[in-house]
Structures are given as C-alpha cells and as structure tokens.
PDB file of C-alpha atoms in Angstrom:
ATOM      1  CA  MET A   1     -42.189  15.505  -7.566  1.00 40.00           C
ATOM      2  CA  ALA A   2     -44.724  13.559  -9.548  1.00 46.00           C
ATOM      3  CA  ASP A   3     -42.232  11.392 -10.565  1.00 82.00           C
ATOM      4  CA  LYS A   4     -40.126  10.967  -7.692  1.00 92.00           C
ATOM      5  CA  GLN A   5     -38.281   7.604  -7.731  1.00 97.00           C
ATOM      6  CA  VAL A   6     -37.034   5.108  -5.098  1.00 98.00           C
ATOM      7  CA  TRP A   7     -33.448   3.942  -5.992  1.00 98.00           C
ATOM      8  CA  LEU A   8     -31.755   0.470  -3.865  1.00 98.00           C
ATOM      9  CA  ILE A   9     -28.090   1.041  -4.838  1.00 98.00           C
ATOM     10  CA  THR A  10     -25.300  -0.996  -3.973  1.00 98.00           C
ATOM     11  CA  CYS A  11     -22.058  -0.232  -2.805  1.00 93.00           C
ATOM     12  CA  ALA A  12     -23.403   3.269  -2.359  1.00 96.00           C
ATOM     13  CA  GLY A  13     -20.925   4.544  -0.356  1.00 92.00           C
ATOM     14  CA  ARG A  14     -17.726   4.815  -2.290  1.00 89.00           C
ATOM     15  CA  GLY A  15     -16.353   4.852  -5.747  1.00 87.00           C
ATOM     16  CA  MET A  16     -18.852   4.889  -8.147  1.00 88.00           C
ATOM     17  CA  GLY A  17     -21.789   4.186  -6.410  1.00 93.00           C
ATOM     18  CA  LEU A  18     -21.407   7.129  -4.001  1.00 95.00           C
ATOM     19  CA  ASP A  19     -20.980   8.807  -7.399  1.00 94.00           C
ATOM     20  CA  ILE A  20     -24.352   7.354  -8.729  1.00 96.00           C
ATOM     21  CA  THR A  21     -26.092   8.512  -4.924  1.00 97.00           C
ATOM     22  CA  LYS A  22     -25.423  11.894  -4.330  1.00 96.00           C
ATOM     23  CA  ALA A  23     -26.654  12.605  -8.243  1.00 97.00           C
ATOM     24  CA  VAL A  24     -29.817  10.830  -7.450  1.00 98.00           C
ATOM     25  CA  LEU A  25     -30.353  12.362  -3.956  1.00 98.00           C
ATOM     26  CA  ALA A  26     -30.037  15.852  -6.069  1.00 97.00           C
ATOM     27  CA  THR A  27     -32.881  14.854  -8.541  1.00 96.00           C
ATOM     28  CA  GLY A  28     -34.782  15.232  -5.647  1.00 96.00           C
ATOM     29  CA  HIS A  29     -35.380  10.796  -5.760  1.00 97.00           C
ATOM     30  CA  ALA A  30     -34.997   8.833  -2.799  1.00 98.00           C
ATOM     31  CA  VAL A  31     -32.490   6.267  -2.113  1.00 98.00           C
ATOM     32  CA  VAL A  32     -31.364   3.421   0.107  1.00 98.00           C
ATOM     33  CA  ALA A  33     -27.539   3.615  -0.137  1.00 98.00           C
ATOM     34  CA  THR A  34     -26.602  -0.364   1.138  1.00 98.00           C
ATOM     35  CA  GLY A  35     -22.659  -1.393   2.564  1.00 96.00           C
ATOM     36  CA  ARG A  36     -21.166  -3.612   4.243  1.00 95.00           C
ATOM     37  CA  ASN A  37     -20.629  -1.024   6.917  1.00 95.00           C
ATOM     38  CA  ARG A  38     -24.036   0.970   7.672  1.00 96.00           C
ATOM     39  CA  GLU A  39     -21.679   3.455   9.050  1.00 96.00           C
ATOM     40  CA  ARG A  40     -19.228   4.533   6.677  1.00 95.00           C
ATOM     41  CA  VAL A  41     -22.344   4.592   4.024  1.00 97.00           C
ATOM     42  CA  ALA A  42     -23.747   7.145   5.726  1.00 97.00           C
ATOM     43  CA  GLN A  43     -20.432   8.851   6.730  1.00 96.00           C
ATOM     44  CA  ALA A  44     -19.475   9.070   3.414  1.00 96.00           C
ATOM     45  CA  ILE A  45     -23.096  10.962   1.983  1.00 97.00           C
ATOM     46  CA  GLY A  46     -23.637  13.051   4.633  1.00 96.00           C
ATOM     47  CA  PRO A  47     -26.794  13.988   6.033  1.00 95.00           C
ATOM     48  CA  ALA A  48     -30.567  14.005   3.142  1.00 96.00           C
ATOM     49  CA  ASP A  49     -33.543  14.084   2.839  1.00 92.00           C
ATOM     50  CA  ASP A  50     -35.473  10.806   1.613  1.00 96.00           C
ATOM     51  CA  LEU A  51     -32.220   9.216   2.008  1.00 98.00           C
ATOM     52  CA  LEU A  52     -32.453   5.365   4.036  1.00 98.00           C
ATOM     53  CA  VAL A  53     -28.885   3.658   4.534  1.00 98.00           C
ATOM     54  CA  VAL A  54     -28.949   0.230   5.180  1.00 98.00           C
ATOM     55  CA  ARG A  55     -26.680  -2.495   5.985  1.00 97.00           C
ATOM     56  CA  LEU A  56     -25.910  -5.097   2.922  1.00 98.00           C
ATOM     57  CA  ASP A  57     -23.423  -7.915   2.275  1.00 97.00           C
ATOM     58  CA  ILE A  58     -24.641  -8.842  -0.957  1.00 97.00           C
ATOM     59  CA  THR A  59     -23.358 -12.277  -0.866  1.00 97.00           C
ATOM     60  CA  ASN A  60     -26.266 -12.948   2.352  1.00 98.00           C
ATOM     61  CA  PRO A  61     -29.350 -13.795   0.944  1.00 98.00           C
ATOM     62  CA  ALA A  62     -30.831 -12.757   3.897  1.00 98.00           C
ATOM     63  CA  ASP A  63     -29.287  -9.491   3.860  1.00 98.00           C
ATOM     64  CA  ALA A  64     -30.883  -8.439   0.309  1.00 98.00           C
ATOM     65  CA  GLU A  65     -34.237  -9.733   1.794  1.00 98.00           C
ATOM     66  CA  ALA A  66     -33.717  -7.475   4.646  1.00 98.00           C
ATOM     67  CA  ALA A  67     -32.794  -3.955   2.483  1.00 98.00           C
ATOM     68  CA  VAL A  68     -35.506  -4.701   0.563  1.00 98.00           C
ATOM     69  CA  GLN A  69     -38.079  -5.441   3.526  1.00 98.00           C
ATOM     70  CA  ALA A  70     -36.803  -2.075   4.936  1.00 98.00           C
ATOM     71  CA  ALA A  71     -36.743   0.163   1.700  1.00 98.00           C
ATOM     72  CA  VAL A  72     -40.087  -0.499   1.415  1.00 98.00           C
ATOM     73  CA  ASP A  73     -40.786   0.162   4.965  1.00 98.00           C
ATOM     74  CA  ARG A  74     -39.836   3.261   4.709  1.00 97.00           C
ATOM     75  CA  PHE A  75     -41.178   4.217   1.132  1.00 97.00           C
ATOM     76  CA  GLY A  76     -43.540   1.783   0.085  1.00 97.00           C
ATOM     77  CA  ARG A  77     -42.439   1.096  -3.345  1.00 97.00           C
ATOM     78  CA  LEU A  78     -38.740   0.683  -4.660  1.00 98.00           C
ATOM     79  CA  ASP A  79     -38.708   1.918  -8.247  1.00 98.00           C
ATOM     80  CA  VAL A  80     -34.699   1.570  -9.406  1.00 98.00           C
ATOM     81  CA  LEU A  81     -31.928  -1.318  -8.624  1.00 98.00           C
ATOM     82  CA  VAL A  82     -28.012  -0.240  -9.289  1.00 98.00           C
ATOM     83  CA  ASN A  83     -26.311  -3.898  -8.521  1.00 98.00           C
ATOM     84  CA  ASN A  84     -22.770  -1.626  -8.005  1.00 94.00           C
ATOM     85  CA  ALA A  85     -20.755  -3.509  -6.393  1.00 89.00           C
ATOM     86  CA  ALA A  86     -18.008  -5.514  -7.405  1.00 86.00           C
ATOM     87  CA  ASN A  87     -14.703  -5.921  -6.736  1.00 86.00           C
ATOM     88  CA  PHE A  88     -11.661  -8.015  -8.766  1.00 87.00           C
ATOM     89  CA  TYR A  89      -9.581 -10.315  -8.483  1.00 93.00           C
ATOM     90  CA  ALA A  90      -6.247  -9.982 -10.693  1.00 91.00           C
ATOM     91  CA  GLY A  91      -4.003 -12.236 -11.696  1.00 93.00           C
ATOM     92  CA  PHE A  92      -3.031 -15.443 -14.807  1.00 94.00           C
ATOM     93  CA  PHE A  93      -5.906 -18.324 -13.931  1.00 96.00           C
ATOM     94  CA  GLU A  94      -3.237 -20.783 -13.492  1.00 95.00           C
ATOM     95  CA  GLU A  95      -2.091 -18.737 -10.232  1.00 95.00           C
ATOM     96  CA  LEU A  96      -5.404 -17.863  -8.644  1.00 95.00           C
ATOM     97  CA  SER A  97      -6.883 -20.051  -5.375  1.00 95.00           C
ATOM     98  CA  PRO A  98     -10.306 -21.451  -5.841  1.00 95.00           C
ATOM     99  CA  GLU A  99     -11.180 -19.756  -2.819  1.00 95.00           C
ATOM    100  CA  GLN A 100     -10.661 -16.729  -4.642  1.00 94.00           C
ATOM    101  CA  MET A 101     -11.886 -17.262  -8.569  1.00 95.00           C
ATOM    102  CA  ASN A 102     -15.145 -18.411  -5.742  1.00 96.00           C
ATOM    103  CA  GLN A 103     -15.045 -15.171  -4.367  1.00 95.00           C
ATOM    104  CA  GLN A 104     -14.850 -13.102  -7.385  1.00 95.00           C
ATOM    105  CA  LEU A 105     -18.602 -14.529  -7.996  1.00 97.00           C
ATOM    106  CA  ALA A 106     -19.904 -14.691  -4.797  1.00 97.00           C
ATOM    107  CA  THR A 107     -19.288 -10.670  -5.267  1.00 95.00           C
ATOM    108  CA  SER A 108     -19.426 -10.205  -8.316  1.00 95.00           C
ATOM    109  CA  LEU A 109     -22.146 -12.484 -10.346  1.00 97.00           C
ATOM    110  CA  LEU A 110     -24.077 -14.632  -7.558  1.00 98.00           C
ATOM    111  CA  GLY A 111     -24.099 -11.126  -5.247  1.00 97.00           C
ATOM    112  CA  PRO A 112     -26.272  -8.228  -8.238  1.00 98.00           C
ATOM    113  CA  MET A 113     -28.463 -11.834  -8.559  1.00 98.00           C
ATOM    114  CA  ASN A 114     -29.055 -12.000  -4.700  1.00 98.00           C
ATOM    115  CA  VAL A 115     -30.578  -8.891  -4.601  1.00 98.00           C
ATOM    116  CA  THR A 116     -32.122  -8.728  -7.876  1.00 98.00           C
ATOM    117  CA  ARG A 117     -33.976 -11.768  -6.506  1.00 98.00           C
ATOM    118  CA  ALA A 118     -35.250 -10.158  -3.245  1.00 98.00           C
ATOM    119  CA  VAL A 119     -36.599  -6.887  -5.465  1.00 98.00           C
ATOM    120  CA  LEU A 120     -37.686  -9.387  -8.432  1.00 98.00           C
ATOM    121  CA  PRO A 121     -40.875  -9.733  -5.770  1.00 98.00           C
ATOM    122  CA  VAL A 122     -42.159  -6.228  -5.581  1.00 98.00           C
ATOM    123  CA  LEU A 123     -41.368  -4.618  -8.632  1.00 98.00           C
ATOM    124  CA  ARG A 124     -43.415  -7.598 -10.314  1.00 98.00           C
ATOM    125  CA  ARG A 125     -47.052  -6.140  -7.809  1.00 98.00           C
ATOM    126  CA  GLN A 126     -45.555  -3.189  -8.669  1.00 97.00           C
ATOM    127  CA  ARG A 127     -45.754  -4.118 -12.953  1.00 98.00           C
ATOM    128  CA  ALA A 128     -42.653  -1.600 -12.976  1.00 97.00           C
ATOM    129  CA  GLY A 129     -39.484  -0.925 -11.958  1.00 98.00           C
ATOM    130  CA  GLN A 130     -35.525  -1.180 -13.271  1.00 98.00           C
ATOM    131  CA  VAL A 131     -32.952  -3.136 -12.949  1.00 98.00           C
ATOM    132  CA  ILE A 132     -29.503  -1.928 -13.652  1.00 98.00           C
ATOM    133  CA  THR A 133     -26.332  -4.033 -13.210  1.00 98.00           C
ATOM    134  CA  ILE A 134     -22.828  -2.092 -14.083  1.00 95.00           C
ATOM    135  CA  SER A 135     -20.567  -5.087 -16.462  1.00 95.00           C
ATOM    136  CA  SER A 136     -17.889  -3.811 -18.002  1.00 94.00           C
ATOM    137  CA  THR A 137     -15.335  -4.113 -20.878  1.00 93.00           C
ATOM    138  CA  ALA A 138     -14.403  -7.159 -19.517  1.00 92.00           C
ATOM    139  CA  GLY A 139     -17.516  -8.236 -19.891  1.00 93.00           C
ATOM    140  CA  LEU A 140     -17.382  -7.810 -24.083  1.00 94.00           C
ATOM    141  CA  ILE A 141     -13.718  -9.102 -23.514  1.00 93.00           C
ATOM    142  CA  GLY A 142     -10.997 -11.233 -22.012  1.00 93.00           C
ATOM    143  CA  PHE A 143      -8.091 -10.212 -21.634  1.00 90.00           C
ATOM    144  CA  GLU A 144      -5.181 -11.480 -19.741  1.00 90.00           C
ATOM    145  CA  PHE A 145      -4.482 -11.341 -15.793  1.00 92.00           C
ATOM    146  CA  GLY A 146      -8.309 -10.160 -15.736  1.00 92.00           C
ATOM    147  CA  SER A 147     -10.260 -14.083 -16.062  1.00 93.00           C
ATOM    148  CA  ALA A 148     -11.257 -14.274 -12.603  1.00 95.00           C
ATOM    149  CA  TYR A 149     -13.346 -10.320 -13.396  1.00 94.00           C
ATOM    150  CA  ALA A 150     -13.892 -11.853 -17.038  1.00 95.00           C
ATOM    151  CA  ALA A 151     -15.116 -14.589 -15.925  1.00 97.00           C
ATOM    152  CA  SER A 152     -18.182 -12.896 -13.031  1.00 97.00           C
ATOM    153  CA  LYS A 153     -19.115  -9.736 -16.053  1.00 96.00           C
ATOM    154  CA  PHE A 154     -19.477 -12.410 -18.463  1.00 97.00           C
ATOM    155  CA  GLY A 155     -22.017 -14.368 -16.720  1.00 97.00           C
ATOM    156  CA  LEU A 156     -23.797 -10.898 -15.814  1.00 97.00           C
ATOM    157  CA  GLU A 157     -23.820 -10.500 -19.747  1.00 97.00           C
ATOM    158  CA  GLY A 158     -25.609 -13.588 -20.467  1.00 97.00           C
ATOM    159  CA  TRP A 159     -27.940 -13.715 -16.853  1.00 98.00           C
ATOM    160  CA  MET A 160     -29.250  -9.578 -17.938  1.00 97.00           C
ATOM    161  CA  GLN A 161     -30.261 -10.470 -21.250  1.00 97.00           C
ATOM    162  CA  SER A 162     -31.799 -13.799 -19.995  1.00 98.00           C
ATOM    163  CA  LEU A 163     -33.960 -12.198 -17.063  1.00 98.00           C
ATOM    164  CA  GLN A 164     -34.346  -8.740 -19.573  1.00 97.00           C
ATOM    165  CA  ALA A 165     -36.993 -11.139 -21.751  1.00 97.00           C
ATOM    166  CA  GLU A 166     -38.129 -13.134 -18.606  1.00 98.00           C
ATOM    167  CA  VAL A 167     -39.811 -10.216 -16.267  1.00 98.00           C
ATOM    168  CA  ALA A 168     -40.496  -7.298 -19.403  1.00 98.00           C
ATOM    169  CA  PRO A 169     -44.675  -8.810 -19.037  1.00 98.00           C
ATOM    170  CA  PHE A 170     -44.310  -7.546 -16.181  1.00 98.00           C
ATOM    171  CA  GLY A 171     -43.176  -4.263 -17.277  1.00 97.00           C
ATOM    172  CA  ILE A 172     -39.770  -4.756 -15.879  1.00 98.00           C
ATOM    173  CA  TYR A 173     -36.530  -2.896 -17.188  1.00 97.00           C
ATOM    174  CA  THR A 174     -33.250  -4.344 -17.528  1.00 97.00           C
ATOM    175  CA  LEU A 175     -30.065  -2.606 -18.266  1.00 97.00           C
ATOM    176  CA  VAL A 176     -26.136  -3.043 -19.362  1.00 97.00           C
ATOM    177  CA  VAL A 177     -23.851  -0.875 -18.533  1.00 96.00           C
ATOM    178  CA  ASN A 178     -20.206  -1.342 -19.627  1.00 95.00           C
ATOM    179  CA  PRO A 179     -17.842   0.463 -18.164  1.00 92.00           C
ATOM    180  CA  GLY A 180     -14.167   0.967 -19.787  1.00 86.00           C
ATOM    181  CA  PHE A 181     -11.482   2.852 -17.280  1.00 74.00           C
ATOM    182  CA  PHE A 182     -13.491   4.581 -14.402  1.00 67.00           C
ATOM    183  CA  ARG A 183     -11.785   6.488 -11.786  1.00 59.00           C
ATOM    184  CA  THR A 184     -13.049   4.237  -8.794  1.00 58.00           C
ATOM    185  CA  GLU A 185     -12.487   2.661  -6.060  1.00 53.00           C
ATOM    186  CA  LEU A 186     -11.614  -0.225  -7.902  1.00 53.00           C
ATOM    187  CA  LEU A 187      -8.514  -0.512  -8.325  1.00 51.00           C
ATOM    188  CA  THR A 188      -7.119   0.253  -4.683  1.00 55.00           C
ATOM    189  CA  GLU A 189      -5.815  -2.204  -2.101  1.00 61.00           C
ATOM    190  CA  GLU A 190      -9.453  -2.245  -0.634  1.00 60.00           C
ATOM    191  CA  SER A 191     -11.594  -3.650  -4.140  1.00 56.00           C
ATOM    192  CA  THR A 192      -8.404  -5.551  -5.790  1.00 76.00           C
ATOM    193  CA  ARG A 193      -6.589  -8.944  -4.541  1.00 85.00           C
ATOM    194  CA  PHE A 194      -3.867 -10.409  -6.525  1.00 85.00           C
ATOM    195  CA  ALA A 195      -3.270 -13.815  -7.537  1.00 87.00           C
ATOM    196  CA  THR A 196      -1.516 -15.894  -4.728  1.00 87.00           C
ATOM    197  CA  ASN A 197       0.178 -19.041  -5.841  1.00 86.00           C
ATOM    198  CA  PRO A 198       2.920 -18.386  -7.585  1.00 90.00           C
ATOM    199  CA  ILE A 199       4.561 -19.737 -10.574  1.00 94.00           C
ATOM    200  CA  ALA A 200       7.872 -19.430 -11.895  1.00 96.00           C
ATOM    201  CA  ASP A 201       6.361 -18.831 -15.796  1.00 95.00           C
ATOM    202  CA  TYR A 202       4.511 -16.087 -14.732  1.00 92.00           C
ATOM    203  CA  ASP A 203       7.494 -14.267 -13.050  1.00 93.00           C
ATOM    204  CA  GLN A 204       8.391 -11.540 -15.693  1.00 89.00           C
ATOM    205  CA  ARG A 205       4.805 -11.325 -17.144  1.00 91.00           C
ATOM    206  CA  ARG A 206       3.160 -11.047 -12.891  1.00 88.00           C
ATOM    207  CA  ALA A 207       5.636  -8.250 -12.257  1.00 83.00           C
ATOM    208  CA  ALA A 208       4.941  -5.895 -15.402  1.00 88.00           C
ATOM    209  CA  GLN A 209       0.981  -6.869 -14.820  1.00 83.00           C
ATOM    210  CA  GLU A 210       0.949  -5.926 -11.694  1.00 84.00           C
ATOM    211  CA  GLN A 211       2.655  -2.880 -12.270  1.00 81.00           C
ATOM    212  CA  PHE A 212       0.510  -1.642 -14.787  1.00 77.00           C
ATOM    213  CA  TRP A 213      -2.778  -2.213 -12.810  1.00 74.00           C
ATOM    214  CA  LYS A 214      -1.294  -0.279  -9.904  1.00 76.00           C
ATOM    215  CA  GLY A 215      -0.496   2.689 -12.062  1.00 65.00           C
ATOM    216  CA  HIS A 216      -3.443   3.122 -13.592  1.00 59.00           C
ATOM    217  CA  ASN A 217      -5.113   3.160 -10.210  1.00 63.00           C
ATOM    218  CA  GLY A 218      -6.233   7.437  -9.910  1.00 55.00           C
ATOM    219  CA  GLN A 219      -5.311   7.556 -13.306  1.00 55.00           C
ATOM    220  CA  GLN A 220      -8.371   6.283 -15.663  1.00 62.00           C
ATOM    221  CA  ALA A 221      -9.560   8.959 -18.097  1.00 57.00           C
ATOM    222  CA  GLY A 222     -13.644   8.631 -16.919  1.00 69.00           C
ATOM    223  CA  ASP A 223     -15.320  10.575 -14.524  1.00 87.00           C
ATOM    224  CA  PRO A 224     -17.811   8.764 -12.808  1.00 87.00           C
ATOM    225  CA  ALA A 225     -20.244  11.636 -11.909  1.00 90.00           C
ATOM    226  CA  LYS A 226     -20.767  12.118 -15.410  1.00 91.00           C
ATOM    227  CA  LEU A 227     -21.704   8.933 -15.932  1.00 92.00           C
ATOM    228  CA  ALA A 228     -23.684   8.653 -12.607  1.00 94.00           C
ATOM    229  CA  GLN A 229     -25.573  11.863 -14.914  1.00 95.00           C
ATOM    230  CA  ALA A 230     -25.402   9.459 -18.027  1.00 94.00           C
ATOM    231  CA  LEU A 231     -27.182   6.922 -15.958  1.00 95.00           C
ATOM    232  CA  LEU A 232     -29.801   8.903 -15.076  1.00 96.00           C
ATOM    233  CA  THR A 233     -30.520  10.564 -18.110  1.00 95.00           C
ATOM    234  CA  ILE A 234     -30.980   6.352 -19.135  1.00 96.00           C
ATOM    235  CA  SER A 235     -33.478   5.640 -17.126  1.00 95.00           C
ATOM    236  CA  GLY A 236     -35.801   8.367 -17.857  1.00 93.00           C
ATOM    237  CA  GLN A 237     -36.234   6.549 -21.171  1.00 92.00           C
ATOM    238  CA  ILE A 238     -38.741   4.214 -21.415  1.00 88.00           C
ATOM    239  CA  PRO A 239     -38.208   2.063 -23.015  1.00 90.00           C
ATOM    240  CA  LEU A 240     -34.850   1.255 -21.521  1.00 94.00           C
ATOM    241  CA  PRO A 241     -32.622   0.204 -23.334  1.00 95.00           C
ATOM    242  CA  HIS A 242     -30.797  -2.988 -22.893  1.00 96.00           C
ATOM    243  CA  ARG A 243     -27.196  -1.732 -23.128  1.00 97.00           C
ATOM    244  CA  PHE A 244     -25.585   1.454 -22.599  1.00 96.00           C
ATOM    245  CA  LEU A 245     -21.421   1.506 -23.257  1.00 96.00           C
ATOM    246  CA  ALA A 246     -19.981   3.911 -21.254  1.00 91.00           C
ATOM    247  CA  GLY A 247     -16.797   5.359 -21.858  1.00 89.00           C
ATOM    248  CA  ALA A 248     -14.725   6.512 -25.840  1.00 89.00           C
ATOM    249  CA  ASP A 249     -13.096   3.106 -25.196  1.00 92.00           C
ATOM    250  CA  ALA A 250     -15.617   1.188 -23.859  1.00 94.00           C
ATOM    251  CA  VAL A 251     -17.510   1.707 -27.256  1.00 95.00           C
ATOM    252  CA  ALA A 252     -14.071   0.844 -29.355  1.00 94.00           C
ATOM    253  CA  THR A 253     -13.621  -1.682 -27.465  1.00 94.00           C
ATOM    254  CA  ALA A 254     -17.803  -2.592 -28.672  1.00 96.00           C
ATOM    255  CA  GLU A 255     -17.438  -2.607 -31.719  1.00 97.00           C
ATOM    256  CA  GLN A 256     -13.690  -4.397 -31.778  1.00 96.00           C
ATOM    257  CA  VAL A 257     -15.250  -7.221 -30.666  1.00 97.00           C
ATOM    258  CA  ALA A 258     -17.865  -6.478 -32.939  1.00 97.00           C
ATOM    259  CA  ALA A 259     -15.332  -6.568 -35.929  1.00 98.00           C
ATOM    260  CA  VAL A 260     -13.811 -10.061 -34.717  1.00 97.00           C
ATOM    261  CA  LEU A 261     -17.015 -11.385 -34.445  1.00 97.00           C
ATOM    262  CA  GLN A 262     -18.084 -10.627 -38.177  1.00 97.00           C
ATOM    263  CA  GLN A 263     -14.441 -11.516 -39.655  1.00 97.00           C
ATOM    264  CA  GLU A 264     -14.581 -15.100 -36.949  1.00 97.00           C
ATOM    265  CA  THR A 265     -17.761 -15.874 -39.129  1.00 97.00           C
ATOM    266  CA  ALA A 266     -17.452 -15.321 -42.062  1.00 97.00           C
ATOM    267  CA  ALA A 267     -13.696 -17.217 -42.232  1.00 97.00           C
ATOM    268  CA  TYR A 268     -16.160 -20.360 -42.129  1.00 96.00           C
ATOM    269  CA  ARG A 269     -19.303 -19.165 -42.436  1.00 96.00           C
ATOM    270  CA  GLU A 270     -19.329 -22.080 -44.919  1.00 95.00           C
ATOM    271  CA  LEU A 271     -18.312 -25.341 -42.902  1.00 96.00           C
ATOM    272  CA  SER A 272     -20.168 -23.844 -40.082  1.00 96.00           C
ATOM    273  CA  SER A 273     -23.412 -23.440 -42.674  1.00 95.00           C
ATOM    274  CA  ALA A 274     -22.699 -27.600 -43.713  1.00 94.00           C
ATOM    275  CA  LEU A 275     -23.331 -29.228 -40.650  1.00 94.00           C
ATOM    276  CA  ALA A 276     -26.985 -30.172 -40.436  1.00 90.00           C
ATOM    277  CA  ASN A 277     -27.901 -33.560 -40.094  1.00 88.00           C
ATOM    278  CA  ASP A 278     -28.219 -35.613 -43.442  1.00 86.00           C
ATOM    279  CA  GLU A 279     -31.180 -38.467 -42.342  1.00 85.00           C
ATOM    280  CA  PRO A 280     -34.511 -37.252 -42.326  1.00 81.00           C
ATOM    281  CA  ALA A 281     -35.926 -36.391 -39.335  1.00 76.00           C
ATOM    282  CA  ALA A 282     -37.534 -39.679 -37.170  1.00 73.00           C
ATOM    283  CA  ASN A 283     -41.086 -38.501 -37.487  1.00 66.00           C
ATOM    284  CA  ALA A 284     -41.064 -37.154 -41.016  1.00 55.00           C
ATOM    285  CA  GLY A 285     -44.396 -37.971 -42.871  1.00 56.00           C
ATOM    286  CA  ARG A 286     -45.824 -39.527 -39.755  1.00 56.00           C
TER     287      ARG A 286
END
C-alpha cells in the first residue's frame, strides 16, 4: 500500500482499543499495539503482519518514550496516535477519595498527555500526523455520580482544542471522539471502581446509581467494531475534522448541550453585555 500508515494505539488488547487495532490491521496498516500487560495484548490480537506489541503504562512518561522509540525503530515513522486508554471512578464527589480522583486524572487525562508528548517530536519531524483522542459524552456534559470521569474528559476537551492550534502549523491534525454508550469493557470490574468513603446522606441514591451502572455493563447500544470502522473513514479525510460524535445518543447529547448553552446565553445577554469598564484606558490618547 502506497498510503500505508503506522498507528500507535493505547490499551489495544481489550475493549474499543482491540476493535480499533483489528480494523486498522485488516485495512493493511501497521499497528503498534500497547498495554500494561504485553503478553495479554499479544494474545488478544493474535499474530499479524506489521504488528508490534509494546508494554506501555500511560501514567509513566518513560514508558511512553520507550514505546514511541520502539515504534520508530521498527517502522521508521508514526502516522496516527489513538489515545484510547481510560478508566472510570464512579461515585459522588464527596465520597471519592483524593487518591481515586488522582488515579482517574492520571489515567484518563495525564496519561494521554504523556503519550502525546512522546509522539509529537516524531510527527513534527515528519510535518505530518494525526492525534486521535477518545473522549466521551462526559466531555460535553457532567452527570450525577460521574464527577471524576467528567473532570478528566472535560480536561481532555480543553487540552485537545488548545493543542490543535499549536500543532496545526506542522501539518499535524487532532480529532476528539465523543462516544455515547458503547459495548466496551469500561463498565467491567477491571475498569470501573466505585467510591470508597460512604456518607449516609447519599446511601439511597448511591445504591440506585451503582445498580444502574452495573446493570448497563454489556447492554450498551453502541457497537465498538462499527466505531472502529468509522474512525478509519474519518482518519482518511484531509483535513481531519476537529470532533466526531459517535452514536445517536452522542448526537442527541451534543444537541442538548448546544440548546442549553444558547438558552443560558440569551437569558442574561443584556446583563452580560453591560460589564465593560466605563473608565477610559490609562494610556488612551497618548
């Protein structure tokens, strides 16, 4: 393939990352598949041409640098980074420990930053490349029992929007993907942790929330294999769009957010617009 690309995918051995990895390999591209347990990743994917499996703990900057170096040593370049790894610390904010909040941010926000920081020098030298970051509808709207997760995803949104302006002059495109409810492994016991500091005032609501999230594991409407194909389609478009809303529920959420923002803007437009400083600028007329 004259247009063969090299993709680096985090958390490639399970969930959405595994579907993306298989779809990219099936298209004929090369993949650097990463995960904390290299053997588990290799077993999940199976043997394939142009596949390099590398251990990567995204919370460790040294691991990220080593994974990128291994990719360049094997394939000579990198074209697409998919920041896919994430976890889910569910619970009311008061009941989440500082350690749990730190772990949420370390994996779902600072982790993608570590990997992207390691990849960007390669993409800049090439004057080409893509950084695709999997966010969530939780990056568009907060929700009860999701303060930690939403905080990490809102952080991803602001970081990626800012990064977009910084790297575009080097021919590097960025894309934020906002999936709705997809049948991944995010809600499994391996990826979801619940708050550990119960407060009596939250007891009744906590029980209902935990039942909701546990009950939705494996029942989500979205098909991650179809999302993987959609990402391949989107990745082939130049210029890359800045955002892709994945799933009908994600589209509905975005429309709701836009409508509410418009309502809130209009409700206090006059007051908001009357806050200019009436004093002349200190150096005016000089």
